[in-house]
Amino acid sequence: MSKLFKIVFRNKKILPVLLGVVIIFSLIPSSSAQAGVWENIAASLSLVPDVLASIPLWLLFGPTLMGAFICSMIVPLIGYVYLSISAGLLNWVTSDYFISMPLTRGGIVDIGLSKTTALVNILFVLVLVFIALSTILRLENYGMKKLLPKFLLVVILINFASVICGVVIDIAKVVTNTFLQPDLGTIFLRVYLSNTPIGGLITNIQNVSLSISSGADLATNVEKIVRIVTPFFTLSGIVGTVLQALTATLFLFFAATEIMLFVLLFMMRIIVIWLLVILAPIAWFCWILPDFKSVYQSWEKYFVQWAFVGAIAGFFLWLQTQLAGGLGEIFNCTCVGSSCTGSSCIQITDSWGGIIAAPFINIINQLFIFGAVIAISFIGFIITLKTSGGGTESVLQWGKKGLDKVGSGVGAIAKRRIAGPALGKAAEGMSKAANWGERNANSSKFTWGGKERATPWAAAAKWATKGAETLFAPTLTEYAAGARKSSTPDNWKQMTIDDKANVINATMEDDKKLTYLHAMGEEGTLQKAPQLWGLTDRLRDKFKNDSHFLRERSDIADILPDRITAAEKENLEVGEEGRKTMRGNIIEKAEELSREIEMGPIIEDEKNRLIKEGAVKPEEAPDLAKKNIAARYLHYTGLKSGDIKNLTKGSVESDIAARAFRDMTPQHIQAVQNNFKTETINKVMEKTFHKMFDGKTDEEAREILDDYYNGVTKDASGGRTIDPKLANKHARVVHWATNTPGGREMNLPIRKYMTDPDGKSTANIDAYERKQRIEEKLNANPALKAFYNEIKNENETIRKNNEAIENMEISVREAKRGKLEASVISALVSNIKDKKNDIEAKNDEIKRKIQGLETSLKKPWEEIEELKKHKQKTK
Amino acid sequence: MEKEYSKEKFWKLYETLPQELKNALFAEETGDNIEDVCKKNDAEESMGEIVDYVGKVLVGVLSPADFKEALEKDLGIDPEKARKIDQEIFRTIFYPVKPALEQISKAEIPSSNPTEKTPTPLKEENIPSPPKKDDSYREPIE
């Protein structure tokens, strides 16, 4: 025995091996029935070389490694506890008890509601007194009288405030319950632990504590501890465990915080709804008073949004659980220390670098699930706040401010330079996905029931990607734009326009230049700086594909719409789908406009400009010129009346603007009137409406006006189609030109070419409209139209006969005065008699025809007769 | 000649008007209100002329108080209808801009250029008389 010891201690190579064997065998459990323990022993034995190799490492960095080990165990546990608390709270706030908590009755609501109802009742009395006094003093009657029905309604409704609010809340509750599952927090906890890198680590720590607390024997406890300790015998295990611990802590914190945000939202929902219900009587009272209507509108908005905030939040929480579960299946890899198992794990063991790379890559692999879930969750939370909770904008603002403060410096840069563009890119990505979905659906088709159909999965993918694009892309793009801060130099506001132009020209970076130009546009100085307009063209073109600068490009295009190009217009749309639609609209409008004679010179000018600037090959110039003009037309007609004030004078007076104004509303024309000088509006009107009838005969001009009024567009083959939207706008313009004092003073040619049902010139809109309605009825009924024309011809003959009679009667009078021969007079009288007989016969014939009219035409004919009747002049 | 003069005068006065009245002159709502009133009172045939007279009130060449009389005398609308039209036009168009109308009735209307051809004097060109002070205790007749 002593010999054996000597051999062992002399041979240094044997010593570590034996040490390892001793350690491993010391872990042998007392009960051999535990097969798992034997497996563990076998696994432990395989680690002996690693254990031995780690001894120098432990000798060198023992305390550090021990510290790392302890931290790796404790810190994730803290995160886990935080996550558990959040999950528990989520369980609570999404429980049936919490969601079904009475929001419109009981406790504070009863107390508050009774007070506000009483207060509003007092206000009702005061209002009644005020109305009475107003009537007596004749201060103003109509407004007050107009308020009475609302007043009475609210007097009744406020007594049912609780019931009415309850109905809305109940509807919201039904929707919310669709998404919320019982014990949602527990589901989250399970999903996070089973599908994430934290899972293995936490489970092992949990197992130890459970094993000890349940009074298991020493061997079992030691076995559990060995499971945790084992990774610390290899370098890759140490690296893996520390990395896991760090990332676990970080992500547990994020996950728990994100859950906590939803918890707070659900809690705030209760409090806010209580307050809103209490304030309902006051809000409804404000609804009566025009000056306070905005108070009611705010209340209504907040109430509906807060009632439904649970539904939206519930949807995103549900989505999160589904996503985490789904991704867990795809990215199946669980690591403990350096040992990772699962179909998606990456094995790099054949090189020393692999010792560090393998755990690192595998952790990244797993973190993808976690990262994706948390990212979507945060985006979901932002969308919930933006789309639901009224007043949560301020929460969001507060959050943004907090984010700015916390991350001032690097954080702020990250937000502006990374988060904003990243979300912009995400929106673009969604558009691309939607595009792929559509292409995929188009390509994977099968024939069934004689019809070509997309395969179900392709159709589902198409709708899912399209839905995602429609729902999220605009929000993300908007957020991306909002995330950026358009900073201008410190003394920007004090600078003159020339100073600003100099600053912009001296700035090196084009993105900053664009930002400054945008700032000038917002403050209304870009409009007065024509020297910078060329630069805006270049920069808009340069950044035309960059969604990051969408807001800048769009706002500048609203100031100078006469300078945008087809490509720019297309790229002002969010998402590939939007751009595709716009592309189609531009092509269609280009064809339509190019058929109009008056557009010829405008397109020609654009073509020459393109060739002169060398922007395009000469053979491509005509087509591009048409498209550019169409893009400008579309941009003008897409402007809101409130945008008109931002236009430059040149943009308002441009030829294409004049053409576009023709298809805009009277509010747009009024906006020109309000924001530009009289000479400008006269110039615009001259181009807009006088040009329509230039060089036309009266007959042609009348036809043009009728087509304009009815929104008729002509296609390449001369076919006429009616655009109802255009018809509505045009009818409004015609009304405006004839019925407003200002419109009439403009003396637009519109009035000159209006005709009544008899085809006579009229300046009366009523007569003109009656004629239009007759035309409409006749065009809809060819048989009626034929009959109408027949009667019209008969009436024309009668009219001519009447004229002839008048002339002959004059001749008779002159003949009598001139004492002409009796035979001549008698011949004339006889002629008159004949004509009168003819007229009588014709009238009888018309009557007969009308009486003999087939039954189906009788009613429409009577309607036409009614429309033709001129109302007696009111004298 | 008279029409030319009126048009010129309109634009001259227009430049001096408060924004509220400028808006009212060109607002689609003004036209819609006049149209409604005319239809309601069977006065579609006189709509154009009524619009012109509303314009005269809004630019200050005719007092709102004289509007009814102008409808009766110049347009020959029967007194009862004229009263109703006047009442409704006042309620929907003149009343919302009452302060601005009072303001221009106090302001001096710029004299026309002496070198211009003298237009046929119109009654409405005089400085508008202050609104009639009705008996404030009398119930309004609808």
Short mmCIF file of C-alpha atoms in Angstrom, two decimals, chain A residues 486-807:
data_model
loop_
_atom_site.label_atom_id
_atom_site.label_comp_id
_atom_site.label_asym_id
_atom_site.label_seq_id
_atom_site.Cartn_x
_atom_site.Cartn_y
_atom_site.Cartn_z
CA SER A 486 -34.30 68.24 -36.90
CA SER A 487 -31.67 70.29 -35.22
CA THR A 488 -30.78 73.66 -36.62
CA PRO A 489 -27.87 75.92 -35.70
CA ASP A 490 -28.26 77.76 -32.39
CA ASN A 491 -29.00 81.21 -33.76
CA TRP A 492 -31.11 79.91 -36.64
CA LYS A 493 -34.20 81.89 -35.69
CA GLN A 494 -32.35 85.18 -35.68
CA MET A 495 -30.85 84.62 -39.13
CA THR A 496 -32.10 86.33 -42.25
CA ILE A 497 -33.12 84.27 -45.24
CA ASP A 498 -29.78 85.02 -46.92
CA ASP A 499 -27.89 83.97 -43.78
CA LYS A 500 -29.78 80.70 -43.74
CA ALA A 501 -29.06 80.16 -47.41
CA ASN A 502 -25.37 80.76 -46.72
CA VAL A 503 -25.40 78.31 -43.82
CA ILE A 504 -27.05 75.69 -45.99
CA ASN A 505 -24.63 76.22 -48.86
CA ALA A 506 -21.67 76.04 -46.50
CA THR A 507 -22.88 72.81 -44.88
CA MET A 508 -20.98 69.79 -46.09
CA GLU A 509 -23.46 66.99 -45.43
CA ASP A 510 -26.40 66.72 -47.78
CA ASP A 511 -28.66 65.20 -45.13
CA LYS A 512 -28.14 68.24 -42.93
CA LYS A 513 -28.82 70.53 -45.88
CA LEU A 514 -32.13 68.78 -46.46
CA THR A 515 -33.00 69.09 -42.78
CA TYR A 516 -32.26 72.82 -42.82
CA LEU A 517 -34.29 73.32 -45.98
CA HIS A 518 -37.13 71.49 -44.33
CA ALA A 519 -36.85 73.72 -41.29
CA MET A 520 -37.06 76.76 -43.59
CA GLY A 521 -40.13 75.29 -45.24
CA GLU A 522 -41.82 74.81 -41.89
CA GLU A 523 -41.19 78.39 -40.88
CA GLY A 524 -42.27 79.71 -44.29
CA THR A 525 -38.92 81.12 -45.41
CA LEU A 526 -38.07 78.54 -48.06
CA GLN A 527 -40.95 79.97 -50.06
CA LYS A 528 -39.09 83.27 -50.17
CA ALA A 529 -35.70 81.81 -51.07
CA PRO A 530 -35.82 80.88 -54.76
CA GLN A 531 -32.03 80.57 -54.75
CA LEU A 532 -32.48 77.36 -52.74
CA TRP A 533 -35.17 75.70 -54.82
CA GLY A 534 -32.68 74.12 -57.20
CA LEU A 535 -30.91 72.60 -54.22
CA THR A 536 -34.19 71.13 -52.95
CA ASP A 537 -34.63 69.45 -56.33
CA ARG A 538 -31.20 67.86 -56.12
CA LEU A 539 -31.57 66.71 -52.53
CA ARG A 540 -35.09 65.36 -52.97
CA ASP A 541 -33.80 63.41 -55.92
CA LYS A 542 -30.74 62.21 -54.02
CA PHE A 543 -32.76 60.98 -51.05
CA LYS A 544 -35.76 59.85 -53.05
CA ASN A 545 -35.33 56.21 -52.00
CA ASP A 546 -34.49 56.97 -48.39
CA SER A 547 -37.50 56.51 -46.14
CA HIS A 548 -35.50 58.19 -43.40
CA PHE A 549 -36.12 61.54 -45.11
CA LEU A 550 -39.68 60.89 -46.17
CA ARG A 551 -41.10 63.67 -44.03
CA GLU A 552 -38.63 66.23 -45.33
CA ARG A 553 -39.19 65.22 -48.94
CA SER A 554 -42.93 65.20 -48.53
CA ASP A 555 -43.14 68.59 -46.83
CA ILE A 556 -40.87 70.25 -49.36
CA ALA A 557 -42.88 68.70 -52.20
CA ASP A 558 -45.97 70.33 -50.66
CA ILE A 559 -44.24 73.71 -50.96
CA LEU A 560 -42.92 73.25 -54.49
CA PRO A 561 -45.23 70.73 -56.16
CA ASP A 562 -44.53 72.24 -59.58
CA ARG A 563 -40.97 70.89 -59.39
CA ILE A 564 -41.44 67.27 -58.38
CA THR A 565 -40.76 64.40 -60.73
CA ALA A 566 -42.62 61.15 -61.29
CA ALA A 567 -39.90 59.18 -59.48
CA GLU A 568 -40.05 61.48 -56.48
CA LYS A 569 -43.82 61.36 -56.34
CA GLU A 570 -43.74 57.58 -56.45
CA ASN A 571 -41.22 57.49 -53.63
CA LEU A 572 -43.32 59.69 -51.40
CA GLU A 573 -45.50 56.66 -50.84
CA VAL A 574 -44.85 54.30 -47.94
CA GLY A 575 -44.45 50.69 -48.94
CA GLU A 576 -44.02 48.97 -52.25
CA GLU A 577 -47.75 48.52 -52.59
CA GLY A 578 -48.33 52.27 -52.30
CA ARG A 579 -45.56 53.03 -54.77
CA LYS A 580 -46.95 50.54 -57.24
CA THR A 581 -50.38 52.12 -57.04
CA MET A 582 -48.92 55.59 -57.47
CA ARG A 583 -46.89 54.42 -60.46
CA GLY A 584 -50.09 53.19 -62.08
CA ASN A 585 -51.92 56.42 -61.26
CA ILE A 586 -49.15 58.51 -62.78
CA ILE A 587 -49.15 56.48 -66.00
CA GLU A 588 -52.94 56.66 -66.26
CA LYS A 589 -53.08 60.39 -65.56
CA ALA A 590 -50.17 61.03 -67.95
CA GLU A 591 -52.14 59.43 -70.78
CA GLU A 592 -55.28 61.32 -69.85
CA LEU A 593 -53.61 64.72 -69.58
CA SER A 594 -51.58 64.28 -72.75
CA ARG A 595 -54.84 64.01 -74.70
CA GLU A 596 -55.85 67.52 -73.63
CA ILE A 597 -54.86 70.14 -76.17
CA GLU A 598 -54.06 72.77 -73.54
CA MET A 599 -51.60 70.42 -71.86
CA GLY A 600 -49.53 70.11 -75.03
CA PRO A 601 -47.33 73.18 -74.47
CA ILE A 602 -46.87 72.34 -70.77
CA ILE A 603 -45.62 68.82 -71.57
CA GLU A 604 -43.48 70.22 -74.38
CA ASP A 605 -41.82 72.70 -72.00
CA GLU A 606 -41.08 69.91 -69.54
CA LYS A 607 -39.65 67.76 -72.31
CA ASN A 608 -37.34 70.58 -73.42
CA ARG A 609 -36.24 71.15 -69.85
CA LEU A 610 -35.36 67.49 -69.41
CA ILE A 611 -33.37 67.43 -72.65
CA LYS A 612 -31.63 70.71 -71.84
CA GLU A 613 -30.60 69.51 -68.41
CA GLY A 614 -29.45 66.21 -69.87
CA ALA A 615 -31.47 64.40 -67.24
CA VAL A 616 -32.68 61.85 -69.73
CA LYS A 617 -32.03 60.54 -73.24
CA PRO A 618 -33.87 62.63 -75.86
CA GLU A 619 -35.98 59.66 -76.95
CA GLU A 620 -37.13 59.07 -73.38
CA ALA A 621 -37.89 62.71 -72.68
CA PRO A 622 -41.49 62.85 -74.06
CA ASP A 623 -42.64 59.94 -71.93
CA LEU A 624 -40.93 61.18 -68.79
CA ALA A 625 -42.23 64.71 -69.37
CA LYS A 626 -45.80 63.39 -69.48
CA LYS A 627 -45.24 61.44 -66.29
CA ASN A 628 -43.65 64.37 -64.48
CA ILE A 629 -46.56 66.61 -65.37
CA ALA A 630 -49.01 63.92 -64.25
CA ALA A 631 -47.10 63.52 -60.97
CA ARG A 632 -47.35 67.26 -60.35
CA TYR A 633 -51.05 67.26 -61.16
CA LEU A 634 -51.60 64.38 -58.74
CA HIS A 635 -49.60 66.10 -56.04
CA TYR A 636 -51.57 69.34 -56.38
CA THR A 637 -54.90 67.56 -56.34
CA GLY A 638 -53.78 65.60 -53.29
CA LEU A 639 -53.10 68.78 -51.30
CA LYS A 640 -55.49 69.71 -48.54
CA SER A 641 -56.93 73.22 -48.64
CA GLY A 642 -54.84 73.99 -45.55
CA ASP A 643 -51.67 73.19 -47.51
CA ILE A 644 -52.32 75.91 -50.09
CA LYS A 645 -50.92 78.62 -47.83
CA ASN A 646 -47.51 76.89 -47.90
CA LEU A 647 -47.20 76.99 -51.67
CA THR A 648 -44.81 79.41 -53.30
CA LYS A 649 -46.36 82.11 -55.47
CA GLY A 650 -44.80 80.46 -58.50
CA SER A 651 -46.32 77.13 -57.57
CA VAL A 652 -49.78 78.66 -57.32
CA GLU A 653 -49.44 80.50 -60.60
CA SER A 654 -47.94 77.60 -62.55
CA ASP A 655 -49.81 76.19 -65.54
CA ILE A 656 -50.10 72.74 -64.04
CA ALA A 657 -51.50 74.25 -60.84
CA ALA A 658 -54.17 75.96 -62.90
CA ARG A 659 -55.12 72.66 -64.49
CA ALA A 660 -55.17 70.97 -61.10
CA PHE A 661 -57.25 73.69 -59.44
CA ARG A 662 -59.96 72.91 -61.96
CA ASP A 663 -60.28 69.49 -60.30
CA MET A 664 -60.03 70.74 -56.75
CA THR A 665 -62.68 72.03 -54.38
CA PRO A 666 -63.95 75.56 -53.75
CA GLN A 667 -62.11 75.44 -50.41
CA HIS A 668 -58.83 75.20 -52.30
CA ILE A 669 -59.77 78.17 -54.45
CA GLN A 670 -60.83 80.06 -51.34
CA ALA A 671 -57.49 79.19 -49.73
CA VAL A 672 -55.73 80.82 -52.69
CA GLN A 673 -57.98 83.82 -52.25
CA ASN A 674 -57.18 84.03 -48.54
CA ASN A 675 -53.45 83.58 -48.77
CA PHE A 676 -52.40 85.33 -51.95
CA LYS A 677 -52.98 88.73 -53.46
CA THR A 678 -55.99 89.49 -55.62
CA GLU A 679 -53.82 89.68 -58.72
CA THR A 680 -52.63 86.13 -58.03
CA ILE A 681 -56.11 84.73 -57.63
CA ASN A 682 -57.20 86.52 -60.80
CA LYS A 683 -54.25 85.08 -62.67
CA VAL A 684 -54.98 81.61 -61.33
CA MET A 685 -58.67 81.84 -62.24
CA GLU A 686 -57.82 83.14 -65.68
CA LYS A 687 -55.64 80.12 -66.33
CA THR A 688 -57.90 77.69 -64.55
CA PHE A 689 -61.28 78.45 -66.04
CA HIS A 690 -60.89 80.83 -68.98
CA LYS A 691 -58.44 78.47 -70.64
CA MET A 692 -61.07 75.75 -70.61
CA PHE A 693 -63.12 77.59 -73.18
CA ASP A 694 -60.40 79.33 -75.17
CA GLY A 695 -61.14 79.34 -78.89
CA LYS A 696 -64.36 77.37 -78.55
CA THR A 697 -67.69 78.18 -80.15
CA ASP A 698 -70.60 78.72 -77.76
CA GLU A 699 -71.95 75.32 -78.61
CA GLU A 700 -68.62 73.61 -77.86
CA ALA A 701 -68.12 75.65 -74.71
CA ARG A 702 -71.54 74.58 -73.42
CA GLU A 703 -70.69 70.98 -74.07
CA ILE A 704 -67.34 71.39 -72.29
CA LEU A 705 -69.07 72.91 -69.28
CA ASP A 706 -71.66 70.12 -69.17
CA ASP A 707 -68.91 67.51 -69.30
CA TYR A 708 -67.02 69.36 -66.58
CA TYR A 709 -70.09 69.55 -64.36
CA ASN A 710 -70.75 65.83 -64.80
CA GLY A 711 -67.11 64.79 -64.26
CA VAL A 712 -66.81 63.31 -67.74
CA THR A 713 -63.38 62.09 -68.79
CA LYS A 714 -62.60 60.91 -72.28
CA ASP A 715 -60.43 57.93 -73.06
CA ALA A 716 -58.11 57.49 -76.04
CA SER A 717 -60.90 56.20 -78.27
CA GLY A 718 -63.14 59.14 -77.37
CA GLY A 719 -65.24 57.05 -74.98
CA ARG A 720 -66.80 59.00 -72.13
CA THR A 721 -66.64 57.85 -68.54
CA ILE A 722 -68.01 59.62 -65.52
CA ASP A 723 -65.84 60.00 -62.45
CA PRO A 724 -68.27 60.52 -59.55
CA LYS A 725 -65.62 62.05 -57.28
CA LEU A 726 -64.63 64.54 -59.96
CA ALA A 727 -68.30 65.22 -60.72
CA ASN A 728 -68.90 66.08 -57.09
CA LYS A 729 -65.93 68.46 -56.95
CA HIS A 730 -66.85 70.11 -60.25
CA ALA A 731 -70.49 70.55 -59.27
CA ARG A 732 -69.31 72.25 -56.10
CA VAL A 733 -67.08 74.58 -58.10
CA VAL A 734 -69.96 75.48 -60.46
CA HIS A 735 -72.20 76.17 -57.49
CA TRP A 736 -69.48 78.21 -55.87
CA ALA A 737 -68.95 80.28 -59.03
CA THR A 738 -72.64 81.10 -59.28
CA ASN A 739 -73.82 81.20 -55.68
CA THR A 740 -71.14 82.99 -53.71
CA PRO A 741 -70.76 86.74 -53.96
CA GLY A 742 -67.00 86.39 -54.43
CA GLY A 743 -67.35 83.67 -57.04
CA ARG A 744 -69.81 85.78 -59.02
CA GLU A 745 -67.57 88.82 -58.90
CA MET A 746 -64.79 86.79 -60.45
CA ASN A 747 -66.92 86.64 -63.55
CA LEU A 748 -65.81 83.18 -64.45
CA PRO A 749 -66.87 81.95 -67.87
CA ILE A 750 -68.68 79.09 -66.20
CA ARG A 751 -71.80 81.23 -65.82
CA LYS A 752 -71.58 82.38 -69.41
CA TYR A 753 -72.08 78.90 -70.80
CA MET A 754 -74.81 77.60 -68.52
CA THR A 755 -78.03 76.68 -70.26
CA ASP A 756 -81.54 75.96 -68.99
CA PRO A 757 -83.74 72.94 -69.86
CA ASP A 758 -84.85 74.70 -73.07
CA GLY A 759 -81.23 75.16 -74.14
CA LYS A 760 -81.34 78.90 -73.49
CA SER A 761 -78.47 80.70 -71.82
CA THR A 762 -78.97 81.21 -68.08
CA ALA A 763 -76.98 82.46 -65.12
CA ASN A 764 -79.25 80.60 -62.77
CA ILE A 765 -77.76 77.50 -61.18
CA ASP A 766 -81.18 76.06 -60.46
CA ALA A 767 -82.18 76.13 -64.12
CA TYR A 768 -78.82 74.70 -65.11
CA GLU A 769 -79.11 71.89 -62.62
CA ARG A 770 -82.62 71.05 -63.76
CA LYS A 771 -81.27 70.72 -67.25
CA GLN A 772 -78.53 68.42 -66.01
CA ARG A 773 -81.02 66.24 -64.22
CA ILE A 774 -83.15 65.99 -67.35
CA GLU A 775 -80.09 64.99 -69.38
CA GLU A 776 -79.23 62.39 -66.79
CA LYS A 777 -82.70 60.85 -66.95
CA LEU A 778 -82.72 60.86 -70.75
CA ASN A 779 -79.28 59.26 -70.99
CA ALA A 780 -80.44 56.53 -68.68
CA ASN A 781 -83.51 55.77 -70.82
CA PRO A 782 -82.97 55.68 -74.63
CA ALA A 783 -86.69 55.24 -75.41
CA LEU A 784 -87.51 58.27 -73.32
CA LYS A 785 -84.72 60.21 -74.99
CA ALA A 786 -86.11 59.38 -78.46
CA PHE A 787 -89.57 60.50 -77.42
CA TYR A 788 -88.19 63.65 -75.80
CA ASN A 789 -86.36 64.58 -79.01
CA GLU A 790 -89.48 63.93 -81.05
CA ILE A 791 -91.55 66.27 -78.88
CA LYS A 792 -88.68 68.76 -78.90
CA ASN A 793 -88.79 68.83 -82.71
CA GLU A 794 -92.57 69.31 -82.68
CA ASN A 795 -92.20 72.17 -80.22
CA GLU A 796 -89.52 73.68 -82.40
CA THR A 797 -91.97 73.64 -85.33
CA ILE A 798 -94.59 75.33 -83.15
CA ARG A 799 -92.07 77.93 -82.09
CA LYS A 800 -91.20 78.66 -85.70
CA ASN A 801 -94.89 78.88 -86.64
CA ASN A 802 -95.48 81.29 -83.79
CA GLU A 803 -92.63 83.44 -85.04
CA ALA A 804 -94.09 83.31 -88.54
CA ILE A 805 -97.51 84.33 -87.20
CA GLU A 806 -95.98 87.27 -85.35
CA ASN A 807 -94.27 88.43 -88.54
#
